[in-house]
Coordinates of C-alpha atoms and ligand atoms in Angstrom, one line a residue:
X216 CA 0.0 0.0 0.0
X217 CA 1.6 3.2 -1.1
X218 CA -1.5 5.3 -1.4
X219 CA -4.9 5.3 0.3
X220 CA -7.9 4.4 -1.7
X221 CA -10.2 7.3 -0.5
X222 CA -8.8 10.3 1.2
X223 CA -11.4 12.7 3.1
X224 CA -10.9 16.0 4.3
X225 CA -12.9 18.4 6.7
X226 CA -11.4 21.3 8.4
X227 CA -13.9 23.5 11.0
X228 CA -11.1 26.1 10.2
X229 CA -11.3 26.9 6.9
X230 CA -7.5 28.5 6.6
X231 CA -6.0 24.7 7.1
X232 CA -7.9 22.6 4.1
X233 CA -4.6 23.9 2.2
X234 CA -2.3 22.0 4.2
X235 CA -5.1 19.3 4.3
X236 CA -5.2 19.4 0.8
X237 CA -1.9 18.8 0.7
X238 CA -1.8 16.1 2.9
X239 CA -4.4 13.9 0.7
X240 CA -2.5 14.5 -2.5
X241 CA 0.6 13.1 -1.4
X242 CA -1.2 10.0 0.8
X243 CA -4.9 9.3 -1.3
X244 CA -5.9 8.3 -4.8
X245 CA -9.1 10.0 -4.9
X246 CA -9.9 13.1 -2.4
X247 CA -13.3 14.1 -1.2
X248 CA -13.3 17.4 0.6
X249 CA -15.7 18.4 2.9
X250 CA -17.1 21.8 3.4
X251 CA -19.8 24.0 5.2
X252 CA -21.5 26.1 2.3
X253 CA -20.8 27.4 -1.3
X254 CA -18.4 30.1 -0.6
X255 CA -16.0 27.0 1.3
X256 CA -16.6 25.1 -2.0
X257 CA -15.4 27.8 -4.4
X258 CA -12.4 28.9 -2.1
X259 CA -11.9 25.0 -1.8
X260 CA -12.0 23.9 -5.2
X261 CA -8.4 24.8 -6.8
X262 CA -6.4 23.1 -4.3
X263 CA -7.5 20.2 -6.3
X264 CA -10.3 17.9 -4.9
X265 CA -12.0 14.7 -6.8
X266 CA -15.0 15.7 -4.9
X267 CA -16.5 18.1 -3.0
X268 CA -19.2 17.7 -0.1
X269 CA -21.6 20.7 1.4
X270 CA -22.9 19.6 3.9
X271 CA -26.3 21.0 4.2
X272 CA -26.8 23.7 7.2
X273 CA -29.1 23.4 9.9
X274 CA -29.1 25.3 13.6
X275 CA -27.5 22.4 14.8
X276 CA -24.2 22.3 13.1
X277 CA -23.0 25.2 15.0
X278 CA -21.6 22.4 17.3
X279 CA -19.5 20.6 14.8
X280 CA -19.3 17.5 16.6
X281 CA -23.4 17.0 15.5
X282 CA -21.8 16.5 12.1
X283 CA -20.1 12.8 12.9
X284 CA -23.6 11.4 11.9
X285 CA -23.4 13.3 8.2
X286 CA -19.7 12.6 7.5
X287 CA -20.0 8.9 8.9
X288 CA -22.9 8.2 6.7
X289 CA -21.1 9.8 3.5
X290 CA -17.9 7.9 4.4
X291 CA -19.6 4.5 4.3
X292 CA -21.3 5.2 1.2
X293 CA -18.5 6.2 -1.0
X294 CA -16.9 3.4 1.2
X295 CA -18.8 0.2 0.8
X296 CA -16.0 -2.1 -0.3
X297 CA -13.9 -1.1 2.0
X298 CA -11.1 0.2 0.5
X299 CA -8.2 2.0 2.9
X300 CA -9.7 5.0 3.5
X301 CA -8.2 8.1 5.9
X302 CA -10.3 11.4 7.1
X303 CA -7.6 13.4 7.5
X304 CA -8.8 16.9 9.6
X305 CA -6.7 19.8 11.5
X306 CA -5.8 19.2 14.7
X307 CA -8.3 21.5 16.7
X308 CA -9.9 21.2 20.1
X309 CA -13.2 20.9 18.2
X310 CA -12.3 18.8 15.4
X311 CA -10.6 15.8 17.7
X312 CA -14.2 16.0 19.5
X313 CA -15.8 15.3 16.3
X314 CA -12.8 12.4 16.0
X315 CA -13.9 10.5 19.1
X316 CA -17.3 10.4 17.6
X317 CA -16.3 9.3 13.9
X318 CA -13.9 6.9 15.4
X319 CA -17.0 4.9 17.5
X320 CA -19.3 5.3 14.3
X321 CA -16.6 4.6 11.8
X322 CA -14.9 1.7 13.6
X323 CA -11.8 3.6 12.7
X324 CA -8.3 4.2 14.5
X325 CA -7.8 7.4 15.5
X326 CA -4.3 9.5 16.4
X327 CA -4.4 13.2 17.2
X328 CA -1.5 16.0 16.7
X329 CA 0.0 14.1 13.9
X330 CA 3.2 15.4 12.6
X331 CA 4.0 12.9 10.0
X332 CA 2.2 10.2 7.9
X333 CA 3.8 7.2 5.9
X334 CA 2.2 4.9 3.2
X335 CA 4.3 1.9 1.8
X336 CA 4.0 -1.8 1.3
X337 CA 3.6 -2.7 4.7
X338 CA 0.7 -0.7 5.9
X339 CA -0.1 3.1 7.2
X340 CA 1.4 4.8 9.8
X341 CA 1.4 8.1 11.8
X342 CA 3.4 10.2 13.8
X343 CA 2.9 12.5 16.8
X344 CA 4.1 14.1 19.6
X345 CA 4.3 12.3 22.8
X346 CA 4.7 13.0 26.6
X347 CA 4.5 16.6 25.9
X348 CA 6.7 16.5 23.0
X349 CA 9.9 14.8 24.5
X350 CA 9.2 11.9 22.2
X351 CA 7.3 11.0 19.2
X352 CA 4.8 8.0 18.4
X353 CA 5.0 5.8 15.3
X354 CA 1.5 4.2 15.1
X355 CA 1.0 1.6 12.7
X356 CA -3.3 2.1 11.7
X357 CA -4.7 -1.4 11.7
X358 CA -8.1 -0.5 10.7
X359 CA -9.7 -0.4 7.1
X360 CA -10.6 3.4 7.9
X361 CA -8.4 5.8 10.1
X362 CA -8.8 9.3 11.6
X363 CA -6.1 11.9 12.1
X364 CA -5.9 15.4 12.9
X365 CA -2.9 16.9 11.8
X366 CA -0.7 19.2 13.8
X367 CA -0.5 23.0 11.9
X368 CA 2.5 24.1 10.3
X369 CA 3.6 20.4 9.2
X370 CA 2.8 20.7 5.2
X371 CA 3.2 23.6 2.9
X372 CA 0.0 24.4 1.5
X373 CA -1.5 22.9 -1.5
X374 CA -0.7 25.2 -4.6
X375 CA -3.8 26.4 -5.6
X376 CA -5.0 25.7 -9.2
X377 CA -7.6 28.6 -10.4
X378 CA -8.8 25.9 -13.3
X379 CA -9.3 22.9 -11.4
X380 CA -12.8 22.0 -11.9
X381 CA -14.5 18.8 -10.0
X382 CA -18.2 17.8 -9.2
X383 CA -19.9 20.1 -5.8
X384 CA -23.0 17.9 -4.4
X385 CA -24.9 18.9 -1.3
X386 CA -25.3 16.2 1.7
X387 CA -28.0 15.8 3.6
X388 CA -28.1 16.6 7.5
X389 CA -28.4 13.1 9.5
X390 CA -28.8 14.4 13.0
X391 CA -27.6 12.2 15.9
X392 CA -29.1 10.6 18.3
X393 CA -27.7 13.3 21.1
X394 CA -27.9 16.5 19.2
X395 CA -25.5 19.2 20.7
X396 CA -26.9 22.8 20.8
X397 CA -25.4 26.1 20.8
X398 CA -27.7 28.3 23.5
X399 CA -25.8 31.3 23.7
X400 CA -22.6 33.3 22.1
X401 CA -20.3 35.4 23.4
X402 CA -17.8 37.4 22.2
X403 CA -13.9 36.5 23.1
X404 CA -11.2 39.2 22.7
X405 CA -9.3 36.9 20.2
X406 CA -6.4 38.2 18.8
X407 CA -6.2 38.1 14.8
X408 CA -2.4 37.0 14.5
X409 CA -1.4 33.4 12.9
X410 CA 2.0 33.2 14.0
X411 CA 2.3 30.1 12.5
X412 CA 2.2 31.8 8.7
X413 CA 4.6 35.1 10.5
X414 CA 8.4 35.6 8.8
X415 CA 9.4 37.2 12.4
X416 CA 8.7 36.1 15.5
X417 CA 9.4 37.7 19.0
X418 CA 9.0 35.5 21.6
X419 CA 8.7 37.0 25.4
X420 CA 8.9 34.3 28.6
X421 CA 9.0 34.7 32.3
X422 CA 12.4 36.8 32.0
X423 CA 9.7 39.9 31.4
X424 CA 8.7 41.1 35.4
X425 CA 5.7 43.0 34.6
X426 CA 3.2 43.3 31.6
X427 CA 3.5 46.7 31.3
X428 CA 7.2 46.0 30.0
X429 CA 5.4 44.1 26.9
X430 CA 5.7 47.9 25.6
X431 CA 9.0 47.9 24.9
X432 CA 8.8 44.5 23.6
X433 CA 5.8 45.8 21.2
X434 CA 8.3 48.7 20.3
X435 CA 11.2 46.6 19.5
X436 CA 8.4 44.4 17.0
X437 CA 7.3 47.3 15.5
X438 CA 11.1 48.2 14.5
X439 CA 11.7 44.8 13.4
X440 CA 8.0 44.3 11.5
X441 CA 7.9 41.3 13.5
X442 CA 5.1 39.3 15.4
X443 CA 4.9 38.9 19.2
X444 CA 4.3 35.6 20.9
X445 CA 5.4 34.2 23.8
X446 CA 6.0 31.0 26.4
X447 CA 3.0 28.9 27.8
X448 CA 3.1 30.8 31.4
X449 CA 2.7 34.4 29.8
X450 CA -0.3 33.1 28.5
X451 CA -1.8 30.7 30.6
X452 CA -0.5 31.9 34.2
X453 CA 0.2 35.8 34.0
X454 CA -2.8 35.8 30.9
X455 CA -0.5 39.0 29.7
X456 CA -0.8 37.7 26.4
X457 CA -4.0 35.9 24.2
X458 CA -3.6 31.9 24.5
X459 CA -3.5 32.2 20.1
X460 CA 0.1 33.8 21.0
X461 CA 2.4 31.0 22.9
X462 CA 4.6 29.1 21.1
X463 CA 5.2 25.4 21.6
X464 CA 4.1 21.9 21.7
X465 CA 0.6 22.8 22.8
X466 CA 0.3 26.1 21.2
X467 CA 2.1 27.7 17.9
X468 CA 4.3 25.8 15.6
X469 CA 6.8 28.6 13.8
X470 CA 8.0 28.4 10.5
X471 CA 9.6 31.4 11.2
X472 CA 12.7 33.2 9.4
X473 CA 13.7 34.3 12.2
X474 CA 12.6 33.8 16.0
X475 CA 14.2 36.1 18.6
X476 CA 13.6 35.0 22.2
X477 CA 13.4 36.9 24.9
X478 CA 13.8 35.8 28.8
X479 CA 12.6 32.3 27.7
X480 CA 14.4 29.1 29.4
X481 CA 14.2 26.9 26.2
X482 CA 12.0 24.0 27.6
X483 CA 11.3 21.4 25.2
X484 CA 8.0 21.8 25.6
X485 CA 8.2 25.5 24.2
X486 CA 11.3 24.6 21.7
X487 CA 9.0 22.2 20.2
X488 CA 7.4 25.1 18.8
X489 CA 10.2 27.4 18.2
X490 CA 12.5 24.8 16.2
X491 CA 10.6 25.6 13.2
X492 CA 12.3 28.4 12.6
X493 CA 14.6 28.7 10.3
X494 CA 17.3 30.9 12.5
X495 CA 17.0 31.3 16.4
X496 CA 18.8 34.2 18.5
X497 CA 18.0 33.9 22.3
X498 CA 19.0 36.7 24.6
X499 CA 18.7 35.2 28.1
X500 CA 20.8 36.4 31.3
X501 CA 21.5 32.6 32.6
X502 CA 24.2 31.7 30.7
X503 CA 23.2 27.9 31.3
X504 CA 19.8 28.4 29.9
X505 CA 18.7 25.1 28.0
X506 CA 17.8 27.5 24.7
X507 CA 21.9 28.4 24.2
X508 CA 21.6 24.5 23.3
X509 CA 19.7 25.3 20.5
X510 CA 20.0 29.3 19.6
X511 CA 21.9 29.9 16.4
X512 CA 22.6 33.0 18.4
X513 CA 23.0 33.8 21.5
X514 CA 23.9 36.6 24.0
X515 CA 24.2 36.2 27.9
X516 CA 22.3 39.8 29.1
X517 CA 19.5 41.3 30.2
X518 CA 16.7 41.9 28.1
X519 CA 16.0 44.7 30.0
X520 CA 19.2 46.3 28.7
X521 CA 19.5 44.6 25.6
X522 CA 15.7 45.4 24.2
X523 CA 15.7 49.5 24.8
X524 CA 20.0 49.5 23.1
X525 CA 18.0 47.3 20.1
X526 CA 14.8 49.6 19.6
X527 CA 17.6 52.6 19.9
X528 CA 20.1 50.8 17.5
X529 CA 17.3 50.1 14.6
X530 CA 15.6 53.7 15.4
X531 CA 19.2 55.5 13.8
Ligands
LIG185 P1 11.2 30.0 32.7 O1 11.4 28.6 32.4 O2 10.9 30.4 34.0 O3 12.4 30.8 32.1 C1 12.6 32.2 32.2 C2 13.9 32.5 31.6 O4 14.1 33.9 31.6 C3 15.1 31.9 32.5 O5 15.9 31.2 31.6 C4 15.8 33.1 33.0 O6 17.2 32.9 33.1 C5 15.4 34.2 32.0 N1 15.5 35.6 32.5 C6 14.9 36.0 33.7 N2 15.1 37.4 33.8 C7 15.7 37.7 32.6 C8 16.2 39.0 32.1 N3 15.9 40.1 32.8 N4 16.9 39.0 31.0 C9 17.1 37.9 30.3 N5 16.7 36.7 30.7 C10 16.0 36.6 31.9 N6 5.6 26.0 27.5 C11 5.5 26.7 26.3 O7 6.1 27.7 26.2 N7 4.7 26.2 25.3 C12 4.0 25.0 25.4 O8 3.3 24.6 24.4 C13 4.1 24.3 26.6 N8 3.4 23.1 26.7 C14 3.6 22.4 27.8 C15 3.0 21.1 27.9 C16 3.1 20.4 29.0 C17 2.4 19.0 29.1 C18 3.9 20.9 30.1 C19 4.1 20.0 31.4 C20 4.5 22.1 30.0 C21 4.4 22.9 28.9 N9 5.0 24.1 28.8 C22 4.9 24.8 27.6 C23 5.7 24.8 29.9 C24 7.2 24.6 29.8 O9 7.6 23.3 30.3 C25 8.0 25.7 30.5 O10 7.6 25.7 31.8 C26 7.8 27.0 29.9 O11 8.1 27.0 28.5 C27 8.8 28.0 30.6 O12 8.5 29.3 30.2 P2 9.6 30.4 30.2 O13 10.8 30.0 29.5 O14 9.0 31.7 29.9 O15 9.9 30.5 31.8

């Protein structure tokens, strides 16, 4: 087996079908995509899909898990000789609640926060992050039909083809048996960055004493046109900084130019994150800090000294 029969794709965040996309490609024969409603299809359509799905919209699906029901039934459908057949989705909270389902419904294996996927003669396996990223899984899938969510940032996007054409069908709505329904919104101050897709990253960590010194941090950004994120406990902890903004095994993967890291230790768990980028210059006072074990550049110092001498060097 070097490619999967039946490749299906479904993203609840619209931005990752590329890397999805791109995904099924290079691991399916033929590759259904998924989508919500029309405008999905078009944006959808030249990245290259056999086939694409909308599924039809009712009150309910503002939950997405309510749609296991819908995309199990299609899936056995299409799937009734059971070929090797993958539903491949991003790895978000809301999507690896919609996995559990599929996976009951669909008899299927299912591995979350994949980070690598490998088809050959001797079956179909998947990679991911372990133990908080200090090690990494090799899971060989056993069943006809498997389930991943894939970790962001771990394929370049599908190259989109404006004159791709393939059949659109609608689906119908098969409620479950426990409908989920959404009684109220709210609003959430979310911050609009993807530092996943920035060129420059600033990363701040528990070396900064007080939030009102991100200013200076924001300043030195600014003069670098660079994005700020930061370490799990600036985030979750001090909440100084919007959970979309901390790097690392459970947050941001970079694919950074450049990452320039401020006051951060260098845990795994946060490097996991970081080592995407393509160059990394720590400033951090401790000259044992774990991150001199992976900086491309270091210097021992005090970001308090070395951030303000910075903004005043790039300011000349
Ligand atoms: P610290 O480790 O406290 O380091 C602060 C650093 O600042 C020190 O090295 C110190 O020398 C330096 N410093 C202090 N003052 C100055 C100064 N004035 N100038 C220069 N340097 C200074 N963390 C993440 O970031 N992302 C994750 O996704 C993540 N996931 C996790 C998942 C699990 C399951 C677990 C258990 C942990 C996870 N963590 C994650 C937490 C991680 O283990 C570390 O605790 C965290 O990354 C440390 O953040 P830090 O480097 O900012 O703080």
């Amino acid at each position: 087996m070097s490619k999967l029969t039946n490749i299906w794709v479904f993203s609840d965040n619209v931005e990752r079908y590329g890397e999805l996309m791109a995904g099924a490609r290079l691991w399916g024969e033929q590759v259904y995509a998924v989508v919500q409603d029309n405008e999905q299809a078009s944006r959808i359509k030249p990245l290259g899909a056999d086939r694409i799905l909308i599924l039809e919209k009712t009150s309910a699906l503002q939950r997405i898990e309510n749609y296991a029901e819908t995309l199990a039934t299609i899936i056995k459908e299409v799937n009734s000789d059971q070929a090797p057949t993958l539903l491949l989705m991003a790895a978000t909270k809301r999507a690896k609640a919609l996995t559990a389902r599929l996976g009951v419904l669909l008899n299927a294996a299912v591995v979350n926060d994949v980070t690598a996927v490998q088809a050959d003669e001797t079956g179909f396996f998947a990679e991911h992050r372990m133990y908080g990223g200090l090690a990494f899984g090799k899971e060989k899938i056993n069943s006809t039909t498997a389930i991943i969510t894939l970790a962001p940032g771990v394929l370049e996007p599908a190259t989109a083809n404006p004159t791709h054409d393939c059949p659109i069908t609608s689906v119908s709505y098969v409620a479950p048996r426990q409908e989920i329904l959404c009684k109220e919104r709210r609003a959430k101050s979310l911050s609009s960055v993807d530092l996943s897709k920035a060129k420059r990253v600033i990363g701040v960590g528990r070396g900064l004493a007080a939030q009102d010194d991100l200013k200076m941090i924001h300043d030195l950004a600014a003069a670098l046109g660079a994005e700020v994120g930061c370490s799990r406990p600036i985030a979750e902890g001090e909440n100084w900084m919007e959970r979309e903004r901390y790097i690392g095994v459970s947050g941001v993967l970079l694919k950074s130019d450049i990452y320039l890291m401020l006051g951060i230790s260098g845990q795994i768990q946060h490097m996991v994150g970081g080592n995407g980028a393509k160059i990394i210059i720590a400033v951090n006072k401790d000259k044992n800090a774990p991150i001199f074990n992976y900086a491309d550049y270091g210097l021992v110092g005090d970001i308090y000294k070395v951030v303000p001498a910075l903004i005043d060097h790039l300011a000349r």
